[in-house]
Coordinates of C-alpha atoms in Angstrom, one line a residue:
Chain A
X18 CA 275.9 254.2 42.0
X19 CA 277.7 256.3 39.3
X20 CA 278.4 259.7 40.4
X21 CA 276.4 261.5 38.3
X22 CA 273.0 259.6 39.7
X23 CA 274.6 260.5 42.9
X24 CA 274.7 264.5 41.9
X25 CA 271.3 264.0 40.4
X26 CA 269.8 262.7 43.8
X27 CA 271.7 265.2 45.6
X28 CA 270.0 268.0 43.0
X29 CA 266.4 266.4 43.9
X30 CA 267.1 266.6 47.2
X31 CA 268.1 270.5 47.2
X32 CA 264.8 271.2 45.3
X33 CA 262.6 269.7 48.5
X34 CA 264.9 271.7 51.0
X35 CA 264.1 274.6 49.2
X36 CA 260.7 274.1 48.9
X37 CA 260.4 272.9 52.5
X38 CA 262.3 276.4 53.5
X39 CA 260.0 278.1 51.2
X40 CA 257.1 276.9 52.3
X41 CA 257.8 276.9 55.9
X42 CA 256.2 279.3 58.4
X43 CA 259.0 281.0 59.1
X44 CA 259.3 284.6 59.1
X45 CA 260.3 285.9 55.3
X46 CA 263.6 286.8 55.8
X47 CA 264.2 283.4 57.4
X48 CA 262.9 281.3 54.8
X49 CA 264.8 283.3 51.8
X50 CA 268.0 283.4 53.5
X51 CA 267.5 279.9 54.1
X52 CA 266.4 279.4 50.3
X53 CA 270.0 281.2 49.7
X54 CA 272.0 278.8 51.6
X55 CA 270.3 275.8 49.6
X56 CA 271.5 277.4 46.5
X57 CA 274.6 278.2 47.8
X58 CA 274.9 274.2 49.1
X59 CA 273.7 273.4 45.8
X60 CA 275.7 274.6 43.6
X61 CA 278.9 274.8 46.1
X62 CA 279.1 278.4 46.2
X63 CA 280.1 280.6 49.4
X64 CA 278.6 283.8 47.7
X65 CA 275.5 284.6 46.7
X66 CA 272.4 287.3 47.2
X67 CA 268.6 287.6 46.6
X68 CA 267.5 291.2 45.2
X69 CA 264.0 292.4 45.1
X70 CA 262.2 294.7 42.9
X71 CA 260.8 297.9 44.2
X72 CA 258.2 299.4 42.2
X73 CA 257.6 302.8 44.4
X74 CA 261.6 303.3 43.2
X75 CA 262.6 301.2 40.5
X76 CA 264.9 299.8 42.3
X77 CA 266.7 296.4 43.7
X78 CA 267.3 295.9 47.1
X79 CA 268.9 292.7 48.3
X80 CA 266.9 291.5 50.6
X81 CA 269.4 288.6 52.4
X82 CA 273.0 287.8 51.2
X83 CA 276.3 285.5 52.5
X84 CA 279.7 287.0 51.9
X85 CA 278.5 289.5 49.1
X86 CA 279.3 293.2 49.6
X87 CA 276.4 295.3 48.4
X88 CA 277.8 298.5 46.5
X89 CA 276.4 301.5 45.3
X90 CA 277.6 300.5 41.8
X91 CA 276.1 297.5 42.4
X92 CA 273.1 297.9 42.9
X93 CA 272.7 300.8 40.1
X94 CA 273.3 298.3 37.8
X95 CA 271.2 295.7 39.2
X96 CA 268.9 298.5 39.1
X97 CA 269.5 299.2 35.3
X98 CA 267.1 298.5 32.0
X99 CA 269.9 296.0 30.9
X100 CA 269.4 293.6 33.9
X101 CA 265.3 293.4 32.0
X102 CA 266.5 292.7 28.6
X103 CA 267.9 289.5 29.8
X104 CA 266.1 286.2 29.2
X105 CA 263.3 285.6 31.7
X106 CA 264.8 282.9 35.0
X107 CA 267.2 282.4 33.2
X108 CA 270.9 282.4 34.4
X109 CA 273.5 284.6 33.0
X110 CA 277.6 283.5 33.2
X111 CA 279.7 286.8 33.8
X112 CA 283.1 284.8 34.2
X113 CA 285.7 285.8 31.4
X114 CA 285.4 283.6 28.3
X115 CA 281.9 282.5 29.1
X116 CA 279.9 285.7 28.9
X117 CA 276.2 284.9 27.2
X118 CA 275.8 288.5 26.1
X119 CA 278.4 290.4 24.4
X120 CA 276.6 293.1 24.4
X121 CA 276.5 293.7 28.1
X122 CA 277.4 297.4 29.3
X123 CA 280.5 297.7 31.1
X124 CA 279.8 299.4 34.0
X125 CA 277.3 297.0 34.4
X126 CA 280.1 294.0 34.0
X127 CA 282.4 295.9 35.9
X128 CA 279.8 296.1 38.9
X129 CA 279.1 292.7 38.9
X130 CA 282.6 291.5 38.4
X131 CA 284.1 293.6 41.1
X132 CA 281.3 292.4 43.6
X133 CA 282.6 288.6 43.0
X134 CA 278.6 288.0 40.8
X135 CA 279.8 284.9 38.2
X136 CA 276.1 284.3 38.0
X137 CA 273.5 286.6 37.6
X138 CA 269.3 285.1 37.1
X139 CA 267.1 287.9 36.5
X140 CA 263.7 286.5 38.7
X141 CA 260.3 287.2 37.0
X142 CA 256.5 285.7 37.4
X143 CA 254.7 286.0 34.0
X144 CA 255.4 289.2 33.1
X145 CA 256.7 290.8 35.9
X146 CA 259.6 291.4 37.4
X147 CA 260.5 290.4 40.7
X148 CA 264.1 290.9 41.3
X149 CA 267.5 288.9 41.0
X150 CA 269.7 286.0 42.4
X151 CA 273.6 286.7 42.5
X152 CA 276.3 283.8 42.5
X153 CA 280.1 283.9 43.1
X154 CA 282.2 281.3 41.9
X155 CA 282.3 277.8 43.0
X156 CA 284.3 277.4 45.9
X157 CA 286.0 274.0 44.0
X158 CA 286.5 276.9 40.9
X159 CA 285.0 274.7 38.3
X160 CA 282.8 276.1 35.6
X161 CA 278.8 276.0 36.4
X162 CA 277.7 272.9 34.0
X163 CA 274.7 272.9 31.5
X164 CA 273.1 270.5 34.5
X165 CA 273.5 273.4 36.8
X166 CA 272.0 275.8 34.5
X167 CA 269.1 273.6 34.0
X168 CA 268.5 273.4 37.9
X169 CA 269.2 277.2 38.5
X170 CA 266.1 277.9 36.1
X171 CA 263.7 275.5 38.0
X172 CA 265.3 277.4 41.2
X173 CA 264.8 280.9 39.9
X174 CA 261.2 280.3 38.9
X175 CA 260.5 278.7 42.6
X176 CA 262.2 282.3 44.5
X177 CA 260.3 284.3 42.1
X178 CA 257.2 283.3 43.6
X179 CA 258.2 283.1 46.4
X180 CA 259.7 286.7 46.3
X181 CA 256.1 287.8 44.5
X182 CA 254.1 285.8 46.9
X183 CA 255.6 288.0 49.8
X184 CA 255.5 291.3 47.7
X185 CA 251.6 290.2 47.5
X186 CA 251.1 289.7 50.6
X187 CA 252.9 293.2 51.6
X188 CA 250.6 294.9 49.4
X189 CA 247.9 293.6 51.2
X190 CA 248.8 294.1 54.3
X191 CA 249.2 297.7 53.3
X192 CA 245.6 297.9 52.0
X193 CA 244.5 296.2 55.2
X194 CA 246.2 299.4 57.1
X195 CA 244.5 301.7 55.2
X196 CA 241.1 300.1 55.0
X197 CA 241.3 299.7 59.2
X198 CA 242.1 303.6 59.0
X199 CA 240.1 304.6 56.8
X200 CA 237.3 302.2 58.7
X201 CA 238.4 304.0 62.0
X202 CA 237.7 307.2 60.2
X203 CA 234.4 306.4 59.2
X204 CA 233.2 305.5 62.8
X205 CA 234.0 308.5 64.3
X206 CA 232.3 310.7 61.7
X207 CA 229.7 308.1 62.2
X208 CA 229.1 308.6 65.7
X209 CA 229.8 312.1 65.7
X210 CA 226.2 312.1 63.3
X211 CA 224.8 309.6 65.4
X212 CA 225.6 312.2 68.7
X213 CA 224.2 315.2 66.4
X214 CA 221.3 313.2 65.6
X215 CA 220.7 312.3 69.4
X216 CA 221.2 315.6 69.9
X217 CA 218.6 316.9 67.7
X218 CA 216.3 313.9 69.1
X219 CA 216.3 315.5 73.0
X220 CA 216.3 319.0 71.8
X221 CA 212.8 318.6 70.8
X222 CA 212.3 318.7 75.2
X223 CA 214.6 320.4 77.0
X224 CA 213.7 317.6 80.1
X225 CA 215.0 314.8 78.2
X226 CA 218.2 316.7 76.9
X227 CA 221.1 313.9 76.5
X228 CA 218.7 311.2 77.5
X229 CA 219.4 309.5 74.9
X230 CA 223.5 309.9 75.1
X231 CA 223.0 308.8 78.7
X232 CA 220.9 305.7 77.8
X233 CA 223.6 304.5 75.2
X234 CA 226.0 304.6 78.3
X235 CA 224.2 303.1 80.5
X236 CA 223.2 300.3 77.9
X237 CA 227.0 299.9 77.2
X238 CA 228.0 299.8 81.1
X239 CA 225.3 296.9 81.4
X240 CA 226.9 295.1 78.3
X241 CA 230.3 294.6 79.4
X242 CA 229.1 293.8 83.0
X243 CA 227.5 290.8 81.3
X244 CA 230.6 290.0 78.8
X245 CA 228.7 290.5 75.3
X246 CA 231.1 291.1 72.4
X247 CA 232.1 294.2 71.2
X248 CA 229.5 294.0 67.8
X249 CA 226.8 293.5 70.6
X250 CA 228.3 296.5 72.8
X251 CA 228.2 298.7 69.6
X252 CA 225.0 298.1 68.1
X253 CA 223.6 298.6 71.6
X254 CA 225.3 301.9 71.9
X255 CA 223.5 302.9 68.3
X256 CA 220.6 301.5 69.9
X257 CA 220.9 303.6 72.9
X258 CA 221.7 306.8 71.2
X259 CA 218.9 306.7 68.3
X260 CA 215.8 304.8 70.5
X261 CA 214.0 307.6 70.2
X262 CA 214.1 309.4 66.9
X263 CA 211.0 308.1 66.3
X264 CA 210.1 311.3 68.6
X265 CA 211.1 313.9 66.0
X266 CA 207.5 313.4 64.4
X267 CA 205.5 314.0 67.9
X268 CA 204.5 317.3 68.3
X269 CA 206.2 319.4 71.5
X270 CA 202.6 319.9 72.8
X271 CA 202.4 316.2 73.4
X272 CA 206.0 315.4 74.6
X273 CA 206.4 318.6 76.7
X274 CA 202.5 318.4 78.1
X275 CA 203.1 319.2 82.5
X276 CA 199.5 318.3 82.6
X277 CA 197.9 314.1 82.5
X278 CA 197.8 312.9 78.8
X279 CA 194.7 312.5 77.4
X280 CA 194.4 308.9 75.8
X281 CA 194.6 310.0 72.3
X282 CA 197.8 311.9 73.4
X283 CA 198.7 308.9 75.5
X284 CA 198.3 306.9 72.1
X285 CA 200.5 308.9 69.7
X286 CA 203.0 308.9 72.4
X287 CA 203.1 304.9 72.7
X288 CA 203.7 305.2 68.5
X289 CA 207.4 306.6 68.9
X290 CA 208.9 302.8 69.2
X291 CA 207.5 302.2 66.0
X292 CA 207.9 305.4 64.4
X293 CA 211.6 305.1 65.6
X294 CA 211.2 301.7 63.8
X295 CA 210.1 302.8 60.9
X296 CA 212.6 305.5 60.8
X297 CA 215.6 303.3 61.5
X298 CA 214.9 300.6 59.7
X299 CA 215.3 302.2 56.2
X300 CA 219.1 301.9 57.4
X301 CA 221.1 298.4 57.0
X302 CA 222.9 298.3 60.3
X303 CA 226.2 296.1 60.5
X304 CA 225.1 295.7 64.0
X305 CA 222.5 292.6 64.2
X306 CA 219.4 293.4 66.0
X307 CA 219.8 297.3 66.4
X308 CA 216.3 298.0 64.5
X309 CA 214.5 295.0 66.9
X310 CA 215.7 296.4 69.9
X311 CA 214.6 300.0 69.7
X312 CA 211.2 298.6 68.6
X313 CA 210.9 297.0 71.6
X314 CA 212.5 299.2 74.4
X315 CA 209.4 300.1 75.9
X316 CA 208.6 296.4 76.2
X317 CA 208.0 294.3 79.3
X318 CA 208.7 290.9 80.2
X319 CA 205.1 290.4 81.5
X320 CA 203.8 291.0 78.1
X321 CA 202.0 294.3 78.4
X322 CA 204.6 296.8 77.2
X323 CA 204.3 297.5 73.3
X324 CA 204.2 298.0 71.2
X325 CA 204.2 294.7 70.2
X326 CA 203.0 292.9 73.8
X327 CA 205.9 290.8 73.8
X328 CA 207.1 288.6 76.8
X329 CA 210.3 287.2 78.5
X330 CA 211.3 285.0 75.8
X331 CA 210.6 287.0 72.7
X332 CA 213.0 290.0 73.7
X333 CA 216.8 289.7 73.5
X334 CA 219.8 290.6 76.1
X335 CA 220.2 293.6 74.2
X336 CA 216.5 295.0 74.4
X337 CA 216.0 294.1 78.4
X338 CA 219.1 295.9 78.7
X339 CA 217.7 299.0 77.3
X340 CA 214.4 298.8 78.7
X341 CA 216.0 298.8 81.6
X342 CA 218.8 301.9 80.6
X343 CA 215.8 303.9 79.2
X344 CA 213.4 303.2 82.7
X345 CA 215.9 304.3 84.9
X346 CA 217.0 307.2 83.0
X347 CA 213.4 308.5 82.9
X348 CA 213.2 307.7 86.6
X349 CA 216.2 309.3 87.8
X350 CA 215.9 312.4 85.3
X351 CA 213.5 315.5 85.8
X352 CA 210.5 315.0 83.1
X353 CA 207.7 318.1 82.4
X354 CA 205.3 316.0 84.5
X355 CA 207.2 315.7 87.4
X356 CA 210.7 315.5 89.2
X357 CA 213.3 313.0 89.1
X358 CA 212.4 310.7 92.1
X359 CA 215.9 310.3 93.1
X360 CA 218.8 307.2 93.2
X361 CA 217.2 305.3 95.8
X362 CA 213.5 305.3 94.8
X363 CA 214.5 304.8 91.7
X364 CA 216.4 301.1 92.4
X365 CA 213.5 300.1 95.0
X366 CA 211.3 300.9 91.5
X367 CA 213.3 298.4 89.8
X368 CA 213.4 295.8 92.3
X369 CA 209.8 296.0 92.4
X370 CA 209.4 295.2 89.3
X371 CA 212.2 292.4 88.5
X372 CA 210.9 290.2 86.5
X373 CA 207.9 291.8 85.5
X374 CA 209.1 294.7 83.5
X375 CA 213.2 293.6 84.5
X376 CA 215.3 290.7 83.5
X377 CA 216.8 289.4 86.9
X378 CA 220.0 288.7 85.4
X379 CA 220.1 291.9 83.4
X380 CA 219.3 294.0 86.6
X381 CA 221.8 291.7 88.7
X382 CA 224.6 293.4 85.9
X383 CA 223.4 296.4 85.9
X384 CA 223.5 296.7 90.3
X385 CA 227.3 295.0 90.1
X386 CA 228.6 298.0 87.7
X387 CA 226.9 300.7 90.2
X388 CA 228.5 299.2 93.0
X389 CA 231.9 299.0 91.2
X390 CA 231.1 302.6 90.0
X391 CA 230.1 304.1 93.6
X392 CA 233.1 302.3 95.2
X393 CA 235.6 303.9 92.8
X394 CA 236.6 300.4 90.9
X395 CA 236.0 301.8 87.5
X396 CA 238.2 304.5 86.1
X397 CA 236.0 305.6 83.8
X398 CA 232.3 305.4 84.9
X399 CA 229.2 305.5 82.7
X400 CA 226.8 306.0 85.3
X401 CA 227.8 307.5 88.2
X402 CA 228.8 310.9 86.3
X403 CA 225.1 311.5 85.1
X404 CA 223.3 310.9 88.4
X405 CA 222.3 313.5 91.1
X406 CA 224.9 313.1 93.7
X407 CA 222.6 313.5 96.0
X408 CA 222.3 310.6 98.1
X409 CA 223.9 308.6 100.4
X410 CA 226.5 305.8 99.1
X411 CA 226.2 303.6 102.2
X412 CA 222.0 303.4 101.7
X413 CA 223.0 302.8 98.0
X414 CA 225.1 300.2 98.0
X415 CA 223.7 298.6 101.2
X416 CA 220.6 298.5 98.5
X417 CA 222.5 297.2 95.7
X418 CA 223.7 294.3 97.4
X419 CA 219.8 293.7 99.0
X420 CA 218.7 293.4 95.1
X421 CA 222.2 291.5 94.2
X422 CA 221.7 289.1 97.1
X423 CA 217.7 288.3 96.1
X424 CA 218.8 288.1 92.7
X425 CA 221.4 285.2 93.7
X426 CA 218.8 283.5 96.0
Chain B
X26 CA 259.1 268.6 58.8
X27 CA 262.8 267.7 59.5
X28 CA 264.1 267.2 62.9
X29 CA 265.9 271.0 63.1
X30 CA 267.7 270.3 66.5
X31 CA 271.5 271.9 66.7
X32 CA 273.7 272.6 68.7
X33 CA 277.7 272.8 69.4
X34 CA 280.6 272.6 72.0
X35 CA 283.8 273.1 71.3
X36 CA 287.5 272.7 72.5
X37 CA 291.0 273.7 72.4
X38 CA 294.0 271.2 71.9
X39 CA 297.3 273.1 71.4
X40 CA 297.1 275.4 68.4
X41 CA 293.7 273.1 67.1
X42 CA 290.1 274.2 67.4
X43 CA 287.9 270.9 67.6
X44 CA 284.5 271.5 67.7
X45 CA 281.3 269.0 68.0
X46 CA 278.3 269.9 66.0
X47 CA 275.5 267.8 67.2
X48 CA 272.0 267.2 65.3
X49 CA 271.0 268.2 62.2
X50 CA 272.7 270.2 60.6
X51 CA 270.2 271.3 57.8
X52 CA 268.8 274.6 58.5
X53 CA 269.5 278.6 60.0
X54 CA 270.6 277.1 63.3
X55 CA 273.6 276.1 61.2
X56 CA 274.8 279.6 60.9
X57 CA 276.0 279.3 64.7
X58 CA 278.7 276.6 63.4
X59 CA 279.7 279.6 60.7
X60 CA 279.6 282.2 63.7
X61 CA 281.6 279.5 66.0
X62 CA 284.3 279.2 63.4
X63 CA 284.4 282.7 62.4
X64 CA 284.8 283.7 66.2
X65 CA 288.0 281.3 66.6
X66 CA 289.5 282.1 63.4
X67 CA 289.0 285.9 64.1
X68 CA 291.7 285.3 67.5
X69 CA 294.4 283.3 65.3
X70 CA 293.6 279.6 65.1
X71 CA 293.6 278.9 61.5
X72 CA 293.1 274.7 62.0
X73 CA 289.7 273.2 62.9
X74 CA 288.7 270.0 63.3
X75 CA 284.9 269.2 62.8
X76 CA 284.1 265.7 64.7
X77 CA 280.9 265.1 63.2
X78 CA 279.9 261.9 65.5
X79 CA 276.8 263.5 66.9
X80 CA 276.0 264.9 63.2
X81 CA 272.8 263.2 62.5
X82 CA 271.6 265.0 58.9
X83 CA 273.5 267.2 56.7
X84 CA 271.7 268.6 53.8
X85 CA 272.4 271.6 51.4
X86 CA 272.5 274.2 54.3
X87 CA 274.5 272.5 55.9
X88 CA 277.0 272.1 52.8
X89 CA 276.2 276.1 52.6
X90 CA 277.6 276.1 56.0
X91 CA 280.8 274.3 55.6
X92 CA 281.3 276.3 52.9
X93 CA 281.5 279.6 54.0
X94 CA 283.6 278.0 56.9
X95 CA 285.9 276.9 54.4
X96 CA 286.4 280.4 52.7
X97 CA 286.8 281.9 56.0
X98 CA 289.7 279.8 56.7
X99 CA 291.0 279.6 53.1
X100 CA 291.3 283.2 53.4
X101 CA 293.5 282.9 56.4
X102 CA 295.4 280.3 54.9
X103 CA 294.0 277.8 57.2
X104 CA 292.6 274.3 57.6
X105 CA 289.5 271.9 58.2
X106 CA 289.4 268.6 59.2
X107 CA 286.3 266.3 59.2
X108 CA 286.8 263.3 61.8
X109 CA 284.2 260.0 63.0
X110 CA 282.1 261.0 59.9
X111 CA 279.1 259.3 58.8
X112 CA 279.7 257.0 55.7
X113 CA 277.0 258.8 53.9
X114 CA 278.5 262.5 54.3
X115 CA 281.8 260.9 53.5
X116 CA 280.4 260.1 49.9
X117 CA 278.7 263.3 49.9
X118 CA 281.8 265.3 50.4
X119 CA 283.4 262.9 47.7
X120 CA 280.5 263.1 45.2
X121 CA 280.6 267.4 45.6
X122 CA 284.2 267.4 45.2
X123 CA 285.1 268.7 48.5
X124 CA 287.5 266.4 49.8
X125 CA 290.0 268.1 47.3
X126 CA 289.5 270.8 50.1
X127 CA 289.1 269.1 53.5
X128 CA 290.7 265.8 55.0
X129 CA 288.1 263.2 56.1
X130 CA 289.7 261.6 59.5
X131 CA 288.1 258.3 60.9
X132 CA 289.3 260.0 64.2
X133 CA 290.9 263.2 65.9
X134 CA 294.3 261.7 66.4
X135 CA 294.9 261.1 63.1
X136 CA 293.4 264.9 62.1
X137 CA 296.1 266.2 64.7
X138 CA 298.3 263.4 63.2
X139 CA 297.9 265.5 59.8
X140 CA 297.8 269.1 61.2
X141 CA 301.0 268.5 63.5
X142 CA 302.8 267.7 60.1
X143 CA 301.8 270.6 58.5
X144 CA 299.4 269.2 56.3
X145 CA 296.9 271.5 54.2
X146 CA 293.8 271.3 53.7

């Protein structure tokens, strides 16, 4: 084999170890500095350096290097409108007697010369440009060849991209920031409306004041006690907190009445669910279901809630869950028609009804949080806080594991 | 993807460094060879012998490599040996031109043979 097909093959096979490095899933410094060394192997130099463009400060900074001292006059030439004017990928010979630009400034020659550069390959992508590749000398001090000139442009073009790809992908990443801030932003101005809203919603009867902030915590509680995601969690908070705006339109006389409703009083009372619907669903929730399950949170699973009659089977987790949240905050909050009936009353209420207004499996959640809550496990309780403390843990929990233990029968 | 395994042990015979590369020697791992020869050169021994028996794959890294270790001791006017090479690097140092630089050894004793002499790499 003649030793030119020899350098040839050796040539190839750089070009797939640099686009193996390149290409590798290595972390980006690791893959150009690797990229270097090829070059460096290739054309049997010791020196060398990879530059990239900054835009925010028009400048080069070298982003890996072997035996190459970075100086400031270095890299204010690099960082120069001359380095631009050269051709596009392609090399540049600085070594005496071989310049390709006579017209090169001198402190931009002298920078380069002093910092051992022979080689200089300004690296751009269409019309842009991405940075630079420095080259001492060869180590066997023979002149780069035409061949190696050839094989530097194909080089050039490959780091370029690679270089841009990067610079791409830093931009984004950036963007990605911002967007999750700006995202973050948005949710709390979100639910500090949804809160005002809610607010506005239990104003209209000072009985049910934060009912509806204590429903959306209890709902929440419930969710996590069953593992539902954290879309699920949030859309059932929303849920929680805006159930029942369809209230706003009631009148006061209706929803603050001590006295027994009449039934055409009884009647526009059973409409909030769908006024709330109506309400709500002129807005396109992220959340999937919110609308459906404050429709539906005065449903049973025995079919004769409404306002839609529906059963077992037609409700989702996420409406039993705050059928349940909104039932026991009625039960264990003071209303105009009578008093709160207390913890204990209140869970015997809900084990009477398991399965015929309560899910089984959504009640067996909601009596493991309490229990966890009451016994201190949780460091930040969602129930607990918003219940008269008036009663007696032992009864309680003593209770909670009655319904827990019927539950697992 | 390449076998990237590496890895190196090393000994001292009089005023000779010899140290054993093992694996492949065609990626960043490499750059503990340049760190392992830096290191000796750095306390005074200026002639190295690479026995590359257990050198399975040399590719352009790796030529980066034994490059900069070669500046490193050419700046302290020392010397590299190569010894129980592969044929295949042994035409690849030929074909890059870099036996003008380093003696290829088909074994230690006659790299310490050569360095006892005085010889210059």
């Amino acid at each position: 084999m003649s030793l030119a097909l020899k350098k040839a093959l050796y040539n190839i096979s750089s070009l797939l170890d640099l686009g193996e490095e390149t290409t590798s899933s290595k972390n980006f410094t690791t893959r150009i500095q690797s990229a270097l060394y090829v070059i460096m192997g290739t054309f049997l130099t010791s020196r060398g350096a990879i530059f990239s463009y900054k835009v925010e400060d028009d400048s080069l900074a070298m982003v890996v290097r072997n035996d190459f001292n970075e100086t400031g006059a270095l890299r204010k030439a690099l960082s120069s409108d001359y380095l631009r004017t050269l051709g596009k990928n392609e090399p540049f010979i600085l070594k005496a007697g071989h310049d390709d630009d006579d017209e090169m400034p001198l402190s931009f020659r002298t920078a380069l010369v002093e910092s051992g550069t022979e080689i200089i390959i300004p690296l751009w992508v269409k019309d842009e440009f991405i940075g630079s590749i420095t080259l001492g000398g060869k180590f066997t001090a023979q002149d780069y060849s035409a061949e190696d000139r050839e094989l530097m442009k194909i080089i050039a073009h490959h780091i370029a991209i690679t270089l841009n790809n990067h610079a791409l992908i830093d931009d984004l990443t950036v963007q990605l920031e911002e967007n999750k801030r700006l995202y973050k932003e948005m949710r709390l101005i979100y639910h500090d409306t949804l809160q005002a809203f809610a607010a506005a919603i239990d104003a209209k009867d000072v009985y049910t004041k934060n009912h509806s902030q204590r429903v959306a915590k209890y709902s929440v509680a419930i969710a996590r006690e069953l593992g539902m995601t954290e879309m699920e969690i949030e859309g059932l908070y929303i849920a929680g907190y805006l159930h029942d705006v369809g209230k706003l339109i009631i009148s006061n006389d209706v929803l603050n009445k001590k006295d027994a409703l009449t039934d055409s009083e009884f009647k526009v009372l059973k409409s909030h669910p769908n006024l709330s619907y109506d309400i709500i669903s002129k807005i396109n929730f992220p959340w999937k279901d919110v609308v459906q399950v404050i429709k539906h949170h005065h449903e049973r699973l025995d079919g004769r809630g409404y306002p839609d009659h529906l059963s077992n089977s037609d409700l989702s987790d996420s409406a039993k869950i705050l059928i349940l949240a909104d039932s026991f905050d009625a039960m264990t909050s003071d209303r105009p028609y009578r008093n709160n009936i207390g913890l204990q009353a209140a869970l015997e209420e809900v084990k009477r009804c398991l399965g015929s207004q309560f899910d089984p499996r959504i009640v067996g959640a909601f009596c493991r949080v309490l229990d966890k809550e009451i016994r201190g496990e949780l460091t930040n309780p969602d129930i607990l806080p918003h219940l008269d403390k008036n009663f007696d843990a032992s009864i309680i929990t003593s209770l909670l594991e009655t319904i827990t233990e019927e539950l697992s029968a | 993807m390449k076998p990237t395994n590496f890895s190196l042990s090393s000994r001292i015979v009089g005023d000779v460094a010899v140290i054993y590369p093992k694996g492949y020697l065609n990626n960043i791992t490499g750059e503990n060879l340049v760190e392992e020869c830096s290191g000796l050169i750095g306390k005074g021994i200026t002639k190295i012998v690479l026995n590359l028996r257990d050198v399975e794959f040399i590719n352009s890294i790796g030529i980066s490599m034994l490059l900069t270790i070669l500046e490193r001791l050419k700046e302290s006017s020392g010397s590299l040996c190569f010894t129980d090479s592969k044929k295949m690097f042994r035409d690849t140092f030929e074909m890059l031109g870099l036996t003008v630089f380093v003696h290829v050894f088909a074994s230690e004793d006659e790299a310490f043979q050569h360095l006892a002499s005085g010889g210059r790499a």
